[in-house]
């Protein structure tokens, strides 16, 4: 039976019985040849490290899951990264994967690897709350497409992570389940809306996890928790079974401790799905193949009056250190101009699309609830703003999007990638004023609006030793080049 108890600020953690799960798998583990002497004291740092331990028989998937669950429970009181932990399901799945590996069946680099999942992806038989009180008892009967794909690749989810309610916001706050906290400093924001995934990965509970990104919800937690995250091309990964924020902008994206980890994840996640109306055909790509190519020969563009403006001094300093490194490694760093920059920086059409589509997704959820106070302030504000819009406003915003984005997209005819900071500040305090969070829209929303994939990779430290990240932006389906450049930056800045 699941156990529940109250966390701070009405947080709620659901734990499937660990003892029952352990009992269910004992026989299978005993059948493995050369059973490892001891489980890892702490979860391995990366997918590659965990995979090597599995294949060398220094550990089992069951033991990796046990280590991750133990770390999740140890850190939950200070981080509040989880809404639900799925001990029994995870241990049962791990036991089956251990038995497969013992028989010589290897599903690939994710075989037996613990991950986490943002709680807006449907999971069969497991609470999928979307961070809201109104969905506190919502248990789907079917997995989201991305869960299915990762499960088939051998990944094992240990639980569902905290998030801004209905993925609305980037601060990691949640009035019902409680705020999530930064992996490095508990008084700081973990970013959002994929707050729990970012915090869990940043704290080393797991090596990777799933988030979603509408206006920055993968990239912001990646930057502020000192990890890597990618917003892939819209439609590359199916969103079937994910609760929508704004379908024209929504993407599913992985967060991980290394570029390698999210390349492994995205390789498994990508693929066309007829059940998702926005899913698009794309060649099946092994993103790992690009990781060792380096940046030599790449043209990397800084956008004039944008890429290095509006930053806190410590962030600007960290980003500027990357530029001569790229040139030293053989890249050509140049300046490009976006003729309609002021138009791109006017977020009115983007927010018109987002709020209208959010209101359509929420119509049958929000409308019937008489007492709107059960929803958080960001959801209420978005719904109030949407109520002032008309179908004509939405249609006009959709119609102008392509022409608005064209000058920004055309810069990639002259360079291979664009470079900006991911966020203009290090992680702010959770109790800071709201404009410290909204400043970050400057570097995330324009590339969402232009439908360009982007990756956030750490590049150094700023104030109080908190992480700073650069964002690389590429053309549609240019993920392999993003991974190529991000891996080189990661290799040469890891000690900064």
GROMACS .gro file of C-alpha atoms in nm:
model
  496
    1UNK     CA    1   0.000   0.000   0.000
    2UNK     CA    2   0.124   0.351  -0.079
    3UNK     CA    3   0.228   0.565   0.213
    4UNK     CA    4   0.147   0.937   0.235
    5UNK     CA    5   0.246   1.205   0.479
    6UNK     CA    6   0.251   1.581   0.489
    7UNK     CA    7   0.559   1.771   0.382
    8UNK     CA    8   0.627   2.138   0.451
    9UNK     CA    9   0.385   2.379   0.277
   10UNK     CA   10   0.137   2.098   0.224
   11UNK     CA   11   0.388   1.901   0.020
   12UNK     CA   12   0.290   1.541  -0.044
   13UNK     CA   13   0.523   1.250  -0.110
   14UNK     CA   14   0.380   0.917  -0.218
   15UNK     CA   15   0.596   0.613  -0.155
   16UNK     CA   16   0.514   0.271  -0.290
   17UNK     CA   17   0.616   0.015  -0.027
   18UNK     CA   18   0.989  -0.042  -0.056
   19UNK     CA   19   0.980  -0.353   0.156
   20UNK     CA   20   0.720  -0.513  -0.068
   21UNK     CA   21   0.923  -0.422  -0.375
   22UNK     CA   22   1.240  -0.570  -0.229
   23UNK     CA   23   1.058  -0.893  -0.143
   24UNK     CA   24   0.922  -0.917  -0.494
   25UNK     CA   25   1.265  -0.911  -0.654
   26UNK     CA   26   1.479  -1.111  -0.414
   27UNK     CA   27   1.452  -1.437  -0.607
   28UNK     CA   28   1.549  -1.284  -0.938
   29UNK     CA   29   1.853  -1.107  -0.798
   30UNK     CA   30   1.973  -1.430  -0.639
   31UNK     CA   31   1.974  -1.600  -0.981
   32UNK     CA   32   2.227  -1.356  -1.127
   33UNK     CA   33   2.576  -1.500  -1.164
   34UNK     CA   34   2.854  -1.330  -0.971
   35UNK     CA   35   2.626  -1.118  -0.754
   36UNK     CA   36   2.808  -0.793  -0.664
   37UNK     CA   37   2.945  -0.771  -0.313
   38UNK     CA   38   2.779  -0.439  -0.231
   39UNK     CA   39   2.546  -0.178  -0.375
   40UNK     CA   40   2.695   0.164  -0.456
   41UNK     CA   41   2.702   0.390  -0.152
   42UNK     CA   42   2.571   0.677  -0.367
   43UNK     CA   43   2.416   0.678  -0.714
   44UNK     CA   44   2.675   0.683  -0.997
   45UNK     CA   45   2.727   1.030  -1.141
   46UNK     CA   46   2.652   0.953  -1.506
   47UNK     CA   47   2.467   0.709  -1.728
   48UNK     CA   48   2.800   0.594  -1.871
   49UNK     CA   49   2.940   0.523  -1.524
   50UNK     CA   50   2.630   0.334  -1.416
   51UNK     CA   51   2.624   0.135  -1.740
   52UNK     CA   52   2.986   0.032  -1.702
   53UNK     CA   53   2.920  -0.086  -1.346
   54UNK     CA   54   2.623  -0.292  -1.463
   55UNK     CA   55   2.808  -0.460  -1.747
   56UNK     CA   56   3.115  -0.531  -1.529
   57UNK     CA   57   2.879  -0.693  -1.273
   58UNK     CA   58   2.995  -0.451  -1.005
   59UNK     CA   59   2.630  -0.369  -0.939
   60UNK     CA   60   2.279  -0.455  -1.054
   61UNK     CA   61   1.993  -0.240  -1.170
   62UNK     CA   62   1.810  -0.326  -0.850
   63UNK     CA   63   2.099  -0.188  -0.649
   64UNK     CA   64   2.118   0.125  -0.865
   65UNK     CA   65   1.747   0.183  -0.805
   66UNK     CA   66   1.786   0.122  -0.432
   67UNK     CA   67   2.071   0.374  -0.415
   68UNK     CA   68   1.872   0.636  -0.610
   69UNK     CA   69   1.561   0.586  -0.395
   70UNK     CA   70   1.765   0.613  -0.075
   71UNK     CA   71   1.920   0.938  -0.195
   72UNK     CA   72   1.581   1.074  -0.303
   73UNK     CA   73   1.436   1.007   0.041
   74UNK     CA   74   1.740   1.151   0.218
   75UNK     CA   75   1.721   1.477   0.023
   76UNK     CA   76   1.342   1.513  -0.002
   77UNK     CA   77   1.299   1.713   0.321
   78UNK     CA   78   1.536   1.985   0.202
   79UNK     CA   79   1.472   1.977  -0.174
   80UNK     CA   80   1.108   1.865  -0.216
   81UNK     CA   81   1.199   1.742  -0.563
   82UNK     CA   82   0.938   1.464  -0.578
   83UNK     CA   83   0.562   1.436  -0.570
   84UNK     CA   84   0.563   1.056  -0.598
   85UNK     CA   85   0.827   0.786  -0.555
   86UNK     CA   86   0.750   0.451  -0.714
   87UNK     CA   87   0.962   0.206  -0.517
   88UNK     CA   88   0.783  -0.119  -0.599
   89UNK     CA   89   0.729  -0.050  -0.968
   90UNK     CA   90   1.090   0.059  -1.012
   91UNK     CA   91   1.237  -0.236  -0.825
   92UNK     CA   92   1.018  -0.484  -1.012
   93UNK     CA   93   1.124  -0.336  -1.347
   94UNK     CA   94   1.490  -0.336  -1.241
   95UNK     CA   95   1.475  -0.704  -1.144
   96UNK     CA   96   1.342  -0.795  -1.489
   97UNK     CA   97   1.616  -0.591  -1.656
   98UNK     CA   98   1.881  -0.762  -1.442
   99UNK     CA   99   1.746  -1.098  -1.552
  100UNK     CA  100   1.758  -0.986  -1.917
  101UNK     CA  101   2.119  -0.875  -1.884
  102UNK     CA  102   2.210  -1.205  -1.722
  103UNK     CA  103   2.063  -1.382  -2.027
  104UNK     CA  104   2.267  -1.165  -2.262
  105UNK     CA  105   1.988  -0.926  -2.363
  106UNK     CA  106   2.113  -0.567  -2.353
  107UNK     CA  107   1.873  -0.289  -2.452
  108UNK     CA  108   2.150  -0.032  -2.487
  109UNK     CA  109   2.302   0.248  -2.277
  110UNK     CA  110   1.983   0.309  -2.075
  111UNK     CA  111   1.941  -0.057  -1.975
  112UNK     CA  112   1.867  -0.065  -1.602
  113UNK     CA  113   1.942   0.307  -1.548
  114UNK     CA  114   1.734   0.504  -1.295
  115UNK     CA  115   1.575   0.827  -1.420
  116UNK     CA  116   1.301   1.065  -1.303
  117UNK     CA  117   0.996   1.201  -1.483
  118UNK     CA  118   0.823   1.540  -1.460
  119UNK     CA  119   0.474   1.490  -1.320
  120UNK     CA  120   0.289   1.608  -1.630
  121UNK     CA  121   0.365   1.289  -1.825
  122UNK     CA  122   0.097   1.024  -1.781
  123UNK     CA  123   0.210   0.707  -1.608
  124UNK     CA  124  -0.016   0.404  -1.595
  125UNK     CA  125  -0.126   0.326  -1.241
  126UNK     CA  126   0.075   0.612  -1.090
  127UNK     CA  127  -0.044   0.954  -0.976
  128UNK     CA  128   0.000   1.218  -1.247
  129UNK     CA  129  -0.091   1.543  -1.072
  130UNK     CA  130   0.055   1.807  -1.310
  131UNK     CA  131   0.142   1.978  -0.982
  132UNK     CA  132  -0.218   2.070  -0.903
  133UNK     CA  133  -0.454   2.010  -0.615
  134UNK     CA  134  -0.738   1.943  -0.859
  135UNK     CA  135  -0.545   1.643  -0.995
  136UNK     CA  136  -0.433   1.513  -0.655
  137UNK     CA  137  -0.601   1.177  -0.724
  138UNK     CA  138  -0.557   1.150  -1.102
  139UNK     CA  139  -0.416   0.810  -1.199
  140UNK     CA  140  -0.392   0.743  -1.576
  141UNK     CA  141  -0.433   0.401  -1.730
  142UNK     CA  142  -0.175   0.455  -2.006
  143UNK     CA  143   0.183   0.576  -2.024
  144UNK     CA  144   0.278   0.887  -2.219
  145UNK     CA  145   0.466   0.813  -2.541
  146UNK     CA  146   0.797   0.937  -2.403
  147UNK     CA  147   0.764   0.711  -2.099
  148UNK     CA  148   0.699   0.414  -2.327
  149UNK     CA  149   1.002   0.489  -2.543
  150UNK     CA  150   1.237   0.528  -2.247
  151UNK     CA  151   1.100   0.215  -2.080
  152UNK     CA  152   1.155   0.019  -2.400
  153UNK     CA  153   1.514   0.149  -2.402
  154UNK     CA  154   1.561   0.007  -2.051
  155UNK     CA  155   1.534   0.319  -1.835
  156UNK     CA  156   1.361   0.285  -1.498
  157UNK     CA  157   1.175   0.580  -1.349
  158UNK     CA  158   1.200   0.603  -0.970
  159UNK     CA  159   0.929   0.867  -0.944
  160UNK     CA  160   0.742   1.176  -1.057
  161UNK     CA  161   0.901   1.513  -0.993
  162UNK     CA  162   0.765   1.840  -0.861
  163UNK     CA  163   0.686   2.126  -1.097
  164UNK     CA  164   0.515   2.462  -1.123
  165UNK     CA  165   0.142   2.393  -1.127
  166UNK     CA  166   0.035   2.299  -1.481
  167UNK     CA  167   0.389   2.390  -1.591
  168UNK     CA  168   0.305   2.760  -1.549
  169UNK     CA  169   0.614   2.952  -1.440
  170UNK     CA  170   0.992   2.925  -1.412
  171UNK     CA  171   1.050   2.975  -1.039
  172UNK     CA  172   0.988   2.623  -0.907
  173UNK     CA  173   0.712   2.737  -0.671
  174UNK     CA  174   0.403   2.528  -0.602
  175UNK     CA  175   0.139   2.633  -0.351
  176UNK     CA  176  -0.005   2.284  -0.300
  177UNK     CA  177   0.288   2.041  -0.314
  178UNK     CA  178   0.538   2.293  -0.180
  179UNK     CA  179   0.825   2.471  -0.351
  180UNK     CA  180   1.114   2.274  -0.497
  181UNK     CA  181   1.464   2.387  -0.398
  182UNK     CA  182   1.790   2.430  -0.583
  183UNK     CA  183   2.028   2.134  -0.582
  184UNK     CA  184   2.323   2.349  -0.470
  185UNK     CA  185   2.162   2.602  -0.234
  186UNK     CA  186   1.829   2.522  -0.074
  187UNK     CA  187   1.734   2.888  -0.035
  188UNK     CA  188   1.766   2.936  -0.412
  189UNK     CA  189   1.525   2.861  -0.693
  190UNK     CA  190   1.579   2.541  -0.893
  191UNK     CA  191   1.413   2.705  -1.193
  192UNK     CA  192   1.099   2.575  -1.352
  193UNK     CA  193   0.870   2.452  -1.455
  194UNK     CA  194   1.076   2.129  -1.462
  195UNK     CA  195   1.196   2.215  -1.114
  196UNK     CA  196   1.200   1.874  -0.950
  197UNK     CA  197   1.373   1.706  -1.243
  198UNK     CA  198   1.641   1.976  -1.249
  199UNK     CA  199   1.695   1.954  -0.874
  200UNK     CA  200   1.700   1.572  -0.865
  201UNK     CA  201   1.956   1.553  -1.144
  202UNK     CA  202   2.161   1.841  -1.008
  203UNK     CA  203   2.178   1.678  -0.664
  204UNK     CA  204   2.296   1.348  -0.815
  205UNK     CA  205   1.990   1.143  -0.721
  206UNK     CA  206   1.979   1.026  -1.082
  207UNK     CA  207   2.197   1.097  -1.383
  208UNK     CA  208   1.911   1.213  -1.606
  209UNK     CA  209   1.541   1.285  -1.623
  210UNK     CA  210   1.260   1.417  -1.837
  211UNK     CA  211   1.134   1.773  -1.841
  212UNK     CA  212   0.925   1.980  -2.076
  213UNK     CA  213   0.998   2.321  -2.226
  214UNK     CA  214   0.744   2.574  -2.348
  215UNK     CA  215   0.919   2.903  -2.277
  216UNK     CA  216   1.231   2.776  -2.102
  217UNK     CA  217   1.125   2.505  -1.860
  218UNK     CA  218   1.413   2.267  -1.942
  219UNK     CA  219   1.678   2.529  -2.004
  220UNK     CA  220   1.619   2.734  -1.688
  221UNK     CA  221   1.651   2.441  -1.440
  222UNK     CA  222   1.953   2.318  -1.634
  223UNK     CA  223   2.127   2.654  -1.600
  224UNK     CA  224   2.047   2.713  -1.234
  225UNK     CA  225   2.126   2.359  -1.113
  226UNK     CA  226   2.456   2.334  -1.304
  227UNK     CA  227   2.347   2.055  -1.540
  228UNK     CA  228   2.273   2.014  -1.912
  229UNK     CA  229   1.933   2.039  -2.079
  230UNK     CA  230   1.809   2.053  -2.435
  231UNK     CA  231   1.497   2.195  -2.592
  232UNK     CA  232   1.477   1.983  -2.909
  233UNK     CA  233   1.308   2.080  -3.234
  234UNK     CA  234   0.932   2.109  -3.191
  235UNK     CA  235   0.774   1.779  -3.290
  236UNK     CA  236   1.091   1.569  -3.265
  237UNK     CA  237   0.966   1.397  -2.947
  238UNK     CA  238   0.603   1.290  -2.911
  239UNK     CA  239   0.392   1.471  -2.653
  240UNK     CA  240   0.114   1.213  -2.658
  241UNK     CA  241   0.013   1.165  -2.295
  242UNK     CA  242   0.168   1.492  -2.173
  243UNK     CA  243  -0.064   1.754  -2.025
  244UNK     CA  244  -0.036   2.056  -2.259
  245UNK     CA  245   0.075   2.405  -2.171
  246UNK     CA  246   0.077   2.546  -2.527
  247UNK     CA  247   0.094   2.277  -2.797
  248UNK     CA  248   0.251   2.502  -3.063
  249UNK     CA  249   0.543   2.563  -2.828
  250UNK     CA  250   0.560   2.254  -2.602
  251UNK     CA  251   0.847   2.008  -2.633
  252UNK     CA  252   0.970   1.717  -2.423
  253UNK     CA  253   1.338   1.746  -2.338
  254UNK     CA  254   1.591   1.563  -2.122
  255UNK     CA  255   1.808   1.703  -1.843
  256UNK     CA  256   2.129   1.530  -1.741
  257UNK     CA  257   2.457   1.569  -1.562
  258UNK     CA  258   2.654   1.554  -1.888
  259UNK     CA  259   2.604   1.621  -2.257
  260UNK     CA  260   2.656   1.249  -2.316
  261UNK     CA  261   2.368   1.167  -2.080
  262UNK     CA  262   2.113   1.383  -2.259
  263UNK     CA  263   2.235   1.264  -2.599
  264UNK     CA  264   2.159   0.908  -2.483
  265UNK     CA  265   1.820   1.019  -2.357
  266UNK     CA  266   1.719   1.213  -2.669
  267UNK     CA  267   1.828   0.928  -2.897
  268UNK     CA  268   1.577   0.706  -2.715
  269UNK     CA  269   1.303   0.970  -2.688
  270UNK     CA  270   1.292   1.095  -3.048
  271UNK     CA  271   1.058   0.953  -3.309
  272UNK     CA  272   0.743   1.036  -3.501
  273UNK     CA  273   0.410   0.944  -3.342
  274UNK     CA  274   0.079   0.958  -3.533
  275UNK     CA  275  -0.107   1.014  -3.205
  276UNK     CA  276   0.059   1.356  -3.163
  277UNK     CA  277  -0.073   1.606  -3.422
  278UNK     CA  278   0.246   1.814  -3.394
  279UNK     CA  279   0.485   1.519  -3.431
  280UNK     CA  280   0.715   1.551  -3.732
  281UNK     CA  281   0.918   1.304  -3.936
  282UNK     CA  282   1.293   1.320  -3.883
  283UNK     CA  283   1.579   1.084  -3.959
  284UNK     CA  284   1.662   0.849  -3.672
  285UNK     CA  285   1.985   0.989  -3.531
  286UNK     CA  286   2.240   0.855  -3.286
  287UNK     CA  287   2.340   1.178  -3.119
  288UNK     CA  288   2.637   1.013  -2.948
  289UNK     CA  289   2.814   1.001  -3.283
  290UNK     CA  290   2.861   1.379  -3.277
  291UNK     CA  291   3.011   1.416  -2.933
  292UNK     CA  292   3.381   1.381  -3.019
  293UNK     CA  293   3.387   1.602  -3.329
  294UNK     CA  294   3.462   1.926  -3.144
  295UNK     CA  295   3.386   2.281  -3.253
  296UNK     CA  296   3.672   2.317  -3.502
  297UNK     CA  297   3.534   2.458  -3.825
  298UNK     CA  298   3.202   2.570  -3.678
  299UNK     CA  299   3.083   2.927  -3.720
  300UNK     CA  300   2.928   3.055  -3.398
  301UNK     CA  301   2.730   3.377  -3.398
  302UNK     CA  302   2.677   3.638  -3.128
  303UNK     CA  303   2.364   3.843  -3.189
  304UNK     CA  304   2.445   4.213  -3.192
  305UNK     CA  305   2.291   4.412  -2.902
  306UNK     CA  306   2.152   4.091  -2.755
  307UNK     CA  307   2.386   3.802  -2.678
  308UNK     CA  308   2.602   3.993  -2.431
  309UNK     CA  309   2.358   4.259  -2.308
  310UNK     CA  310   2.125   4.269  -2.012
  311UNK     CA  311   2.342   4.037  -1.800
  312UNK     CA  312   2.455   4.051  -1.441
  313UNK     CA  313   2.831   4.122  -1.439
  314UNK     CA  314   2.926   3.780  -1.302
  315UNK     CA  315   2.723   3.604  -1.571
  316UNK     CA  316   2.868   3.824  -1.844
  317UNK     CA  317   3.219   3.749  -1.723
  318UNK     CA  318   3.164   3.373  -1.728
  319UNK     CA  319   3.009   3.381  -2.077
  320UNK     CA  320   3.285   3.603  -2.218
  321UNK     CA  321   3.548   3.353  -2.101
  322UNK     CA  322   3.395   3.096  -2.336
  323UNK     CA  323   3.448   3.303  -2.650
  324UNK     CA  324   3.830   3.291  -2.673
  325UNK     CA  325   3.814   2.923  -2.575
  326UNK     CA  326   3.593   2.852  -2.876
  327UNK     CA  327   3.831   3.035  -3.104
  328UNK     CA  328   4.127   2.849  -2.953
  329UNK     CA  329   3.946   2.522  -3.027
  330UNK     CA  330   3.906   2.618  -3.391
  331UNK     CA  331   3.561   2.775  -3.410
  332UNK     CA  332   3.499   3.107  -3.581
  333UNK     CA  333   3.314   3.345  -3.350
  334UNK     CA  334   3.140   3.627  -3.535
  335UNK     CA  335   2.864   3.883  -3.485
  336UNK     CA  336   2.530   3.861  -3.659
  337UNK     CA  337   2.249   4.114  -3.671
  338UNK     CA  338   1.876   4.049  -3.636
  339UNK     CA  339   1.700   4.331  -3.819
  340UNK     CA  340   1.374   4.307  -3.625
  341UNK     CA  341   1.525   4.245  -3.282
  342UNK     CA  342   1.271   4.472  -3.112
  343UNK     CA  343   0.990   4.264  -3.263
  344UNK     CA  344   1.145   3.941  -3.139
  345UNK     CA  345   1.179   4.094  -2.794
  346UNK     CA  346   0.811   4.192  -2.787
  347UNK     CA  347   0.663   3.882  -2.628
  348UNK     CA  348   0.300   3.987  -2.684
  349UNK     CA  349   0.229   3.749  -2.975
  350UNK     CA  350   0.411   3.463  -2.802
  351UNK     CA  351   0.209   3.510  -2.485
  352UNK     CA  352  -0.111   3.546  -2.684
  353UNK     CA  353  -0.051   3.202  -2.835
  354UNK     CA  354   0.060   3.051  -2.505
  355UNK     CA  355  -0.228   3.184  -2.295
  356UNK     CA  356  -0.497   3.110  -2.553
  357UNK     CA  357  -0.379   2.751  -2.595
  358UNK     CA  358  -0.339   2.707  -2.220
  359UNK     CA  359  -0.695   2.825  -2.168
  360UNK     CA  360  -0.820   2.574  -2.427
  361UNK     CA  361  -0.629   2.292  -2.255
  362UNK     CA  362  -0.766   2.401  -1.915
  363UNK     CA  363  -1.126   2.465  -2.023
  364UNK     CA  364  -1.266   2.145  -1.876
  365UNK     CA  365  -1.040   2.162  -1.571
  366UNK     CA  366  -1.063   2.526  -1.465
  367UNK     CA  367  -1.418   2.613  -1.569
  368UNK     CA  368  -1.613   2.366  -1.352
  369UNK     CA  369  -1.425   2.455  -1.031
  370UNK     CA  370  -1.629   2.714  -0.840
  371UNK     CA  371  -1.355   2.811  -0.594
  372UNK     CA  372  -1.067   2.928  -0.811
  373UNK     CA  373  -0.844   2.968  -0.504
  374UNK     CA  374  -0.756   2.598  -0.533
  375UNK     CA  375  -0.538   2.702  -0.828
  376UNK     CA  376  -0.209   2.884  -0.781
  377UNK     CA  377  -0.162   3.254  -0.864
  378UNK     CA  378   0.020   3.199  -1.196
  379UNK     CA  379  -0.254   2.971  -1.329
  380UNK     CA  380  -0.523   3.218  -1.222
  381UNK     CA  381  -0.333   3.508  -1.380
  382UNK     CA  382  -0.287   3.320  -1.708
  383UNK     CA  383  -0.653   3.226  -1.721
  384UNK     CA  384  -0.758   3.585  -1.646
  385UNK     CA  385  -0.531   3.713  -1.924
  386UNK     CA  386  -0.664   3.452  -2.164
  387UNK     CA  387  -1.021   3.558  -2.090
  388UNK     CA  388  -0.942   3.898  -2.244
  389UNK     CA  389  -0.827   3.742  -2.572
  390UNK     CA  390  -1.040   3.654  -2.873
  391UNK     CA  391  -1.007   3.389  -3.139
  392UNK     CA  392  -0.909   3.669  -3.376
  393UNK     CA  393  -0.623   3.774  -3.143
  394UNK     CA  394  -0.495   3.418  -3.140
  395UNK     CA  395  -0.527   3.369  -3.515
  396UNK     CA  396  -0.341   3.695  -3.580
  397UNK     CA  397  -0.057   3.596  -3.348
  398UNK     CA  398  -0.025   3.258  -3.516
  399UNK     CA  399  -0.033   3.419  -3.861
  400UNK     CA  400   0.248   3.666  -3.790
  401UNK     CA  401   0.479   3.416  -3.619
  402UNK     CA  402   0.661   3.300  -3.932
  403UNK     CA  403   0.740   3.650  -4.057
  404UNK     CA  404   0.842   3.767  -3.709
  405UNK     CA  405   1.082   3.473  -3.675
  406UNK     CA  406   1.226   3.482  -4.027
  407UNK     CA  407   1.511   3.733  -3.961
  408UNK     CA  408   1.626   3.539  -3.653
  409UNK     CA  409   1.608   3.207  -3.834
  410UNK     CA  410   1.795   3.349  -4.135
  411UNK     CA  411   2.101   3.422  -3.921
  412UNK     CA  412   2.161   3.047  -3.932
  413UNK     CA  413   2.221   3.077  -4.307
  414UNK     CA  414   2.546   3.251  -4.217
  415UNK     CA  415   2.655   3.071  -3.900
  416UNK     CA  416   2.613   2.716  -3.774
  417UNK     CA  417   2.504   2.806  -3.422
  418UNK     CA  418   2.409   3.108  -3.214
  419UNK     CA  419   2.540   3.165  -2.861
  420UNK     CA  420   2.379   3.347  -2.569
  421UNK     CA  421   2.373   3.300  -2.195
  422UNK     CA  422   2.090   3.073  -2.086
  423UNK     CA  423   1.987   3.308  -1.807
  424UNK     CA  424   2.105   3.662  -1.724
  425UNK     CA  425   2.144   3.581  -1.353
  426UNK     CA  426   2.253   3.297  -1.132
  427UNK     CA  427   1.972   3.123  -0.944
  428UNK     CA  428   1.783   3.384  -0.741
  429UNK     CA  429   1.647   3.326  -0.395
  430UNK     CA  430   1.306   3.159  -0.391
  431UNK     CA  431   1.168   3.455  -0.195
  432UNK     CA  432   1.292   3.718  -0.440
  433UNK     CA  433   1.061   3.952  -0.630
  434UNK     CA  434   0.904   3.815  -0.945
  435UNK     CA  435   1.087   4.036  -1.196
  436UNK     CA  436   1.413   3.854  -1.116
  437UNK     CA  437   1.254   3.548  -1.271
  438UNK     CA  438   1.089   3.717  -1.568
  439UNK     CA  439   1.419   3.870  -1.679
  440UNK     CA  440   1.519   3.525  -1.799
  441UNK     CA  441   1.254   3.524  -2.070
  442UNK     CA  442   1.491   3.740  -2.274
  443UNK     CA  443   1.706   3.440  -2.370
  444UNK     CA  444   1.452   3.158  -2.386
  445UNK     CA  445   1.124   3.275  -2.539
  446UNK     CA  446   1.268   3.418  -2.866
  447UNK     CA  447   1.401   3.075  -2.966
  448UNK     CA  448   1.077   2.904  -2.866
  449UNK     CA  449   0.886   3.155  -3.080
  450UNK     CA  450   1.127   3.102  -3.372
  451UNK     CA  451   1.105   2.722  -3.331
  452UNK     CA  452   1.479   2.672  -3.301
  453UNK     CA  453   1.633   2.397  -3.084
  454UNK     CA  454   1.868   2.504  -2.807
  455UNK     CA  455   2.091   2.347  -2.545
  456UNK     CA  456   2.206   2.482  -2.208
  457UNK     CA  457   2.551   2.375  -2.087
  458UNK     CA  458   2.740   2.496  -1.776
  459UNK     CA  459   3.035   2.726  -1.845
  460UNK     CA  460   3.159   2.841  -1.507
  461UNK     CA  461   3.056   3.001  -1.181
  462UNK     CA  462   2.910   3.335  -1.087
  463UNK     CA  463   2.812   3.500  -0.761
  464UNK     CA  464   2.857   3.282  -0.452
  465UNK     CA  465   2.988   3.000  -0.668
  466UNK     CA  466   2.652   2.941  -0.835
  467UNK     CA  467   2.654   2.798  -1.189
  468UNK     CA  468   2.638   2.998  -1.510
  469UNK     CA  469   2.542   2.842  -1.844
  470UNK     CA  470   2.565   2.926  -2.211
  471UNK     CA  471   2.288   2.850  -2.456
  472UNK     CA  472   2.365   2.726  -2.806
  473UNK     CA  473   2.092   2.761  -3.067
  474UNK     CA  474   2.079   2.573  -3.397
  475UNK     CA  475   1.856   2.522  -3.699
  476UNK     CA  476   1.558   2.287  -3.698
  477UNK     CA  477   1.673   1.926  -3.647
  478UNK     CA  478   2.025   2.058  -3.578
  479UNK     CA  479   2.056   1.870  -3.249
  480UNK     CA  480   2.369   1.679  -3.356
  481UNK     CA  481   2.559   2.006  -3.405
  482UNK     CA  482   2.430   2.136  -3.072
  483UNK     CA  483   2.561   1.824  -2.899
  484UNK     CA  484   2.893   1.851  -3.083
  485UNK     CA  485   2.957   2.207  -2.963
  486UNK     CA  486   2.814   2.158  -2.613
  487UNK     CA  487   3.035   1.853  -2.553
  488UNK     CA  488   3.346   2.051  -2.645
  489UNK     CA  489   3.250   2.338  -2.415
  490UNK     CA  490   3.181   2.088  -2.137
  491UNK     CA  491   3.520   1.918  -2.184
  492UNK     CA  492   3.712   2.242  -2.156
  493UNK     CA  493   3.516   2.432  -1.890
  494UNK     CA  494   3.442   2.157  -1.636
  495UNK     CA  495   3.701   2.294  -1.397
  496UNK     CA  496   3.596   2.656  -1.425
   0.00000   0.00000   0.00000
